[in-house]
Short mmCIF file of C-alpha atoms and ligand atoms in Angstrom, two decimals:
data_model
loop_
_atom_site.label_atom_id
_atom_site.label_comp_id
_atom_site.label_asym_id
_atom_site.label_seq_id
_atom_site.Cartn_x
_atom_site.Cartn_y
_atom_site.Cartn_z
CA MET A 6 -8.29 -4.14 -0.95
CA ALA A 7 -9.67 -2.03 1.86
CA SER A 8 -13.27 -0.89 1.74
CA LYS A 9 -15.17 1.24 4.21
CA LEU A 10 -16.90 -0.54 7.06
CA GLU A 11 -19.90 1.07 8.78
CA CYS A 12 -20.59 -0.61 12.10
CA ILE A 13 -22.38 0.47 15.30
CA ASP A 14 -22.50 -2.89 17.07
CA CYS A 15 -20.36 -1.98 20.10
CA LYS A 16 -21.78 0.97 22.06
CA ARG A 17 -18.57 1.61 23.98
CA LEU A 18 -16.38 1.65 20.87
CA VAL A 19 -18.82 3.80 18.87
CA MET A 20 -18.85 6.35 21.72
CA LEU A 21 -15.08 6.36 21.81
CA ARG A 22 -14.95 6.88 18.04
CA LYS A 23 -17.19 9.93 18.47
CA GLU A 24 -15.09 11.31 21.32
CA ASN A 25 -11.91 10.81 19.31
CA THR A 26 -13.42 12.60 16.33
CA VAL A 27 -13.57 15.69 18.57
CA LYS A 28 -10.16 15.11 20.22
CA PHE A 29 -8.34 14.09 17.06
CA PRO A 30 -10.31 15.55 14.14
CA THR A 31 -7.67 14.63 11.54
CA TYR A 32 -7.68 10.93 12.52
CA HIS A 33 -9.56 8.13 10.73
CA ASN A 34 -11.60 7.30 13.93
CA ASN A 35 -13.55 4.56 12.18
CA PRO A 36 -13.34 0.78 11.80
CA VAL A 37 -10.02 -0.27 10.23
CA VAL A 38 -10.28 -3.16 7.77
CA ALA A 39 -7.81 -5.52 6.08
CA HIS A 40 -5.13 -3.98 3.93
CA GLY A 41 -2.78 -5.55 1.40
CA LEU A 42 -2.80 -8.38 -1.08
CA ARG A 43 -5.30 -11.21 -1.36
CA LYS A 44 -4.63 -14.75 -2.54
CA THR A 45 -0.91 -14.40 -1.84
CA GLY A 46 -1.06 -16.92 0.97
CA LEU A 47 -0.27 -14.92 4.09
CA LEU A 48 -2.59 -13.08 6.45
CA ILE A 49 -1.16 -11.27 9.46
CA LEU A 50 -3.64 -10.89 12.29
CA GLY A 51 -3.28 -8.32 15.07
CA LEU A 52 -5.39 -7.28 18.02
CA ALA A 53 -7.04 -3.90 17.36
CA PRO A 54 -6.10 -0.47 15.96
CA GLY A 55 -3.74 1.56 18.12
CA LEU A 56 -5.07 5.04 19.01
CA HIS A 57 -2.33 7.01 17.27
CA GLY A 58 -1.51 4.29 14.73
CA ALA A 59 -4.17 2.46 12.74
CA ASN A 60 -6.96 4.55 14.31
CA ALA A 61 -5.21 7.65 12.99
CA THR A 62 -4.14 6.43 9.55
CA GLY A 63 -6.91 3.91 8.77
CA LEU A 64 -4.37 1.19 7.99
CA PRO A 65 -3.59 -1.75 10.29
CA PHE A 66 -0.18 -1.50 12.00
CA ASN A 67 0.57 1.84 10.45
CA GLY A 68 1.89 4.95 12.15
CA ASP A 69 2.85 3.68 15.59
CA TYR A 70 5.65 1.85 17.42
CA ALA A 71 4.21 -1.64 16.85
CA GLY A 72 3.68 -0.90 13.18
CA LYS A 73 7.18 0.44 12.70
CA PHE A 74 8.74 -2.65 14.32
CA LEU A 75 6.50 -5.03 12.38
CA ASN A 76 6.94 -3.35 9.01
CA GLN A 77 10.73 -3.10 9.37
CA CYS A 78 11.01 -6.81 10.25
CA LEU A 79 8.70 -7.81 7.39
CA GLU A 80 10.58 -5.69 4.87
CA GLU A 81 13.94 -7.04 6.05
CA LYS A 82 12.71 -10.60 5.56
CA GLY A 83 11.31 -9.92 2.08
CA PHE A 84 7.57 -9.61 2.71
CA ARG A 85 5.54 -6.98 0.85
CA LEU A 86 2.13 -5.34 1.16
CA SER A 87 1.75 -4.34 -2.46
CA GLU A 88 2.33 -5.73 -5.96
CA GLY A 89 5.82 -5.76 -7.39
CA GLY A 90 9.10 -6.15 -5.54
CA SER A 91 11.58 -8.96 -6.08
CA SER A 92 10.48 -12.34 -7.40
CA THR A 93 11.31 -13.94 -4.04
CA SER A 94 9.29 -11.49 -1.97
CA ILE A 95 6.12 -12.75 -0.34
CA GLY A 96 2.94 -10.68 -0.48
CA TYR A 97 0.69 -10.43 2.54
CA CYS A 98 -2.49 -8.92 3.86
CA ILE A 99 -2.85 -7.49 7.35
CA THR A 100 -5.82 -6.98 9.63
CA ASN A 101 -6.99 -7.01 13.25
CA VAL A 102 -9.50 -9.13 15.14
CA VAL A 103 -11.21 -5.99 16.45
CA LYS A 104 -11.69 -3.24 13.89
CA CYS A 105 -12.18 -0.23 16.22
CA PHE A 106 -9.79 1.26 18.76
CA PRO A 107 -10.63 -0.15 22.23
CA PRO A 108 -9.82 1.69 25.50
CA SER A 109 -6.35 0.69 26.78
CA ASN A 110 -6.04 -1.58 23.72
CA ARG A 111 -8.23 -4.11 25.57
CA PRO A 112 -11.44 -5.08 23.77
CA LEU A 113 -14.21 -6.72 25.80
CA GLN A 114 -15.08 -10.30 24.93
CA SER A 115 -18.48 -9.06 23.68
CA GLU A 116 -16.67 -6.64 21.32
CA ILE A 117 -14.47 -9.43 20.03
CA ASN A 118 -17.56 -11.58 19.50
CA ASN A 119 -19.33 -8.76 17.62
CA CYS A 120 -16.35 -8.30 15.32
CA ILE A 121 -15.68 -11.94 14.44
CA LYS A 122 -18.10 -11.79 11.51
CA TYR A 123 -15.85 -9.26 9.75
CA LEU A 124 -12.75 -11.41 10.25
CA LYS A 125 -14.66 -14.38 8.83
CA LYS A 126 -15.48 -12.37 5.70
CA GLU A 127 -11.89 -11.15 5.36
CA ILE A 128 -10.53 -14.70 5.61
CA LEU A 129 -12.95 -15.86 2.90
CA PHE A 130 -11.90 -12.93 0.72
CA VAL A 131 -8.13 -13.15 1.31
CA GLN A 132 -7.97 -16.98 1.16
CA PRO A 133 -4.77 -17.32 3.20
CA LYS A 134 -2.74 -20.51 3.44
CA ILE A 135 -0.92 -19.21 6.52
CA VAL A 136 -2.21 -16.94 9.27
CA LEU A 137 0.34 -15.32 11.56
CA CYS A 138 -1.43 -14.57 14.84
CA LEU A 139 0.11 -11.71 16.79
CA GLY A 140 -0.80 -12.44 20.39
CA VAL A 141 -3.40 -14.42 22.22
CA VAL A 142 -6.41 -12.29 21.17
CA ALA A 143 -5.54 -12.84 17.51
CA HIS A 144 -5.02 -16.56 18.12
CA ASP A 145 -8.31 -16.99 20.01
CA GLY A 146 -10.15 -14.86 17.45
CA LEU A 147 -8.95 -17.08 14.64
CA MET A 148 -9.91 -20.18 16.63
CA LYS A 149 -13.42 -18.71 16.93
CA VAL A 150 -13.60 -18.22 13.16
CA LEU A 151 -12.50 -21.83 12.75
CA LYS A 152 -15.18 -22.75 15.31
CA GLY A 153 -12.63 -23.95 17.86
CA LYS A 154 -11.63 -26.86 15.66
CA ASN A 155 -8.54 -28.65 17.04
CA PHE A 156 -8.40 -26.06 19.81
CA ILE A 157 -4.80 -25.32 20.64
CA LYS A 158 -3.70 -22.72 23.17
CA PHE A 159 -1.59 -19.74 22.14
CA ARG A 160 2.16 -20.24 22.49
CA HIS A 161 4.88 -18.10 20.91
CA GLY A 162 6.45 -20.18 18.15
CA ASN A 163 3.46 -22.51 17.70
CA LEU A 164 3.08 -23.78 14.16
CA PHE A 165 0.11 -26.03 13.54
CA LYS A 166 -2.53 -26.85 10.97
CA VAL A 167 -6.31 -26.65 11.18
CA GLY A 168 -7.52 -28.36 8.03
CA GLN A 169 -5.47 -26.88 5.20
CA LEU A 170 -4.70 -23.66 7.09
CA LEU A 171 -1.29 -23.29 8.71
CA ILE A 172 -1.33 -21.17 11.85
CA VAL A 173 1.74 -19.53 13.35
CA ASP A 174 1.73 -17.80 16.74
CA SER A 175 3.96 -14.94 17.83
CA TYR A 176 3.93 -12.59 20.76
CA HIS A 177 2.33 -9.31 19.75
CA PRO A 178 4.92 -6.67 18.71
CA SER A 179 3.49 -4.13 21.17
CA LYS A 180 5.74 -1.42 22.54
CA LEU A 181 5.48 -3.06 25.97
CA ASN A 182 6.50 -6.51 24.69
CA ILE A 183 9.43 -5.05 22.79
CA LEU A 184 10.71 -2.72 25.50
CA THR A 185 10.48 -5.46 28.16
CA GLY A 186 12.30 -7.91 25.86
CA ARG A 187 9.39 -10.36 25.75
CA LEU A 188 9.62 -10.10 21.96
CA SER A 189 12.99 -9.28 20.42
CA ARG A 190 13.74 -8.51 16.79
CA GLU A 191 15.60 -11.85 16.60
CA MET A 192 12.61 -13.78 17.97
CA PHE A 193 10.27 -12.15 15.48
CA SER A 194 12.69 -12.64 12.59
CA THR A 195 12.89 -16.35 13.46
CA ILE A 196 9.10 -16.56 13.12
CA LEU A 197 9.24 -14.82 9.73
CA THR A 198 12.02 -17.13 8.56
CA ARG A 199 9.88 -20.14 9.46
CA ILE A 200 6.98 -18.70 7.47
CA ARG A 201 9.27 -18.07 4.51
CA LYS A 202 10.46 -21.70 4.68
CA GLU A 203 6.85 -22.90 4.57
CA PHE A 204 6.34 -20.88 1.39
CA GLU A 205 9.55 -22.28 -0.06
CA LYS A 206 8.33 -25.80 0.76
CA GLY A 207 5.42 -25.27 -1.59
CA ILE A 208 2.93 -22.66 -0.52
CA ARG A 209 3.20 -20.33 -3.46
CA SER A 210 3.05 -16.56 -3.19
CA GLU A 211 1.70 -14.90 -6.32
N1 URA B 305 -1.85 -1.60 15.44
C1 URA B 305 -2.74 -2.46 14.90
O1 URA B 305 -3.30 -2.21 13.84
N2 URA B 305 -3.00 -3.59 15.55
C2 URA B 305 -2.44 -3.92 16.69
O2 URA B 305 -2.71 -5.00 17.19
C3 URA B 305 -1.51 -3.01 17.24
C4 URA B 305 -1.23 -1.86 16.59
#
């Protein structure tokens, strides 16, 4: 479902894209947009492209440590990014709040604000029933899209509804969180099992 996004709203990030085009000429070095299936019910929301991951490959959570961890856990629990697979597998779409690689993986609030319009469009297009927010930036970004309705603070394991949308929070599967044990494979698998149960309770995956 990905299409190319041309954006020059954030001076700092545009400059960095240009610098990285020289440093890493084979990399994507452009905004990274949503990838995967729409109307399947699940949207996974991350922070921003990693330098040598999504910024290199052009696909969210692809090509780096976080992506490897995330994709292995999702596959193990029967989630899929493309058509096909077993009849019990659940399709999903994946994206980030911020579409360009930010220095030290830390976008400025102004950069998050500039990028929210793209997330809004992606949510309208994907039509998720559940959004899995990976970390506080993803959670707060989604709250912004939902205009702060029923504002709830990020907490790992949160599961709550805003209107018809079910929101699930997890710590971000960053290398740091995993290596320090803040997020273990078991903890993340528990989150995925809870999402699966929600689908089994009646949110259908096509
Ligand atoms: N890769 C992404 O695409 N997003 C993140 O939040 C981390 C790594």
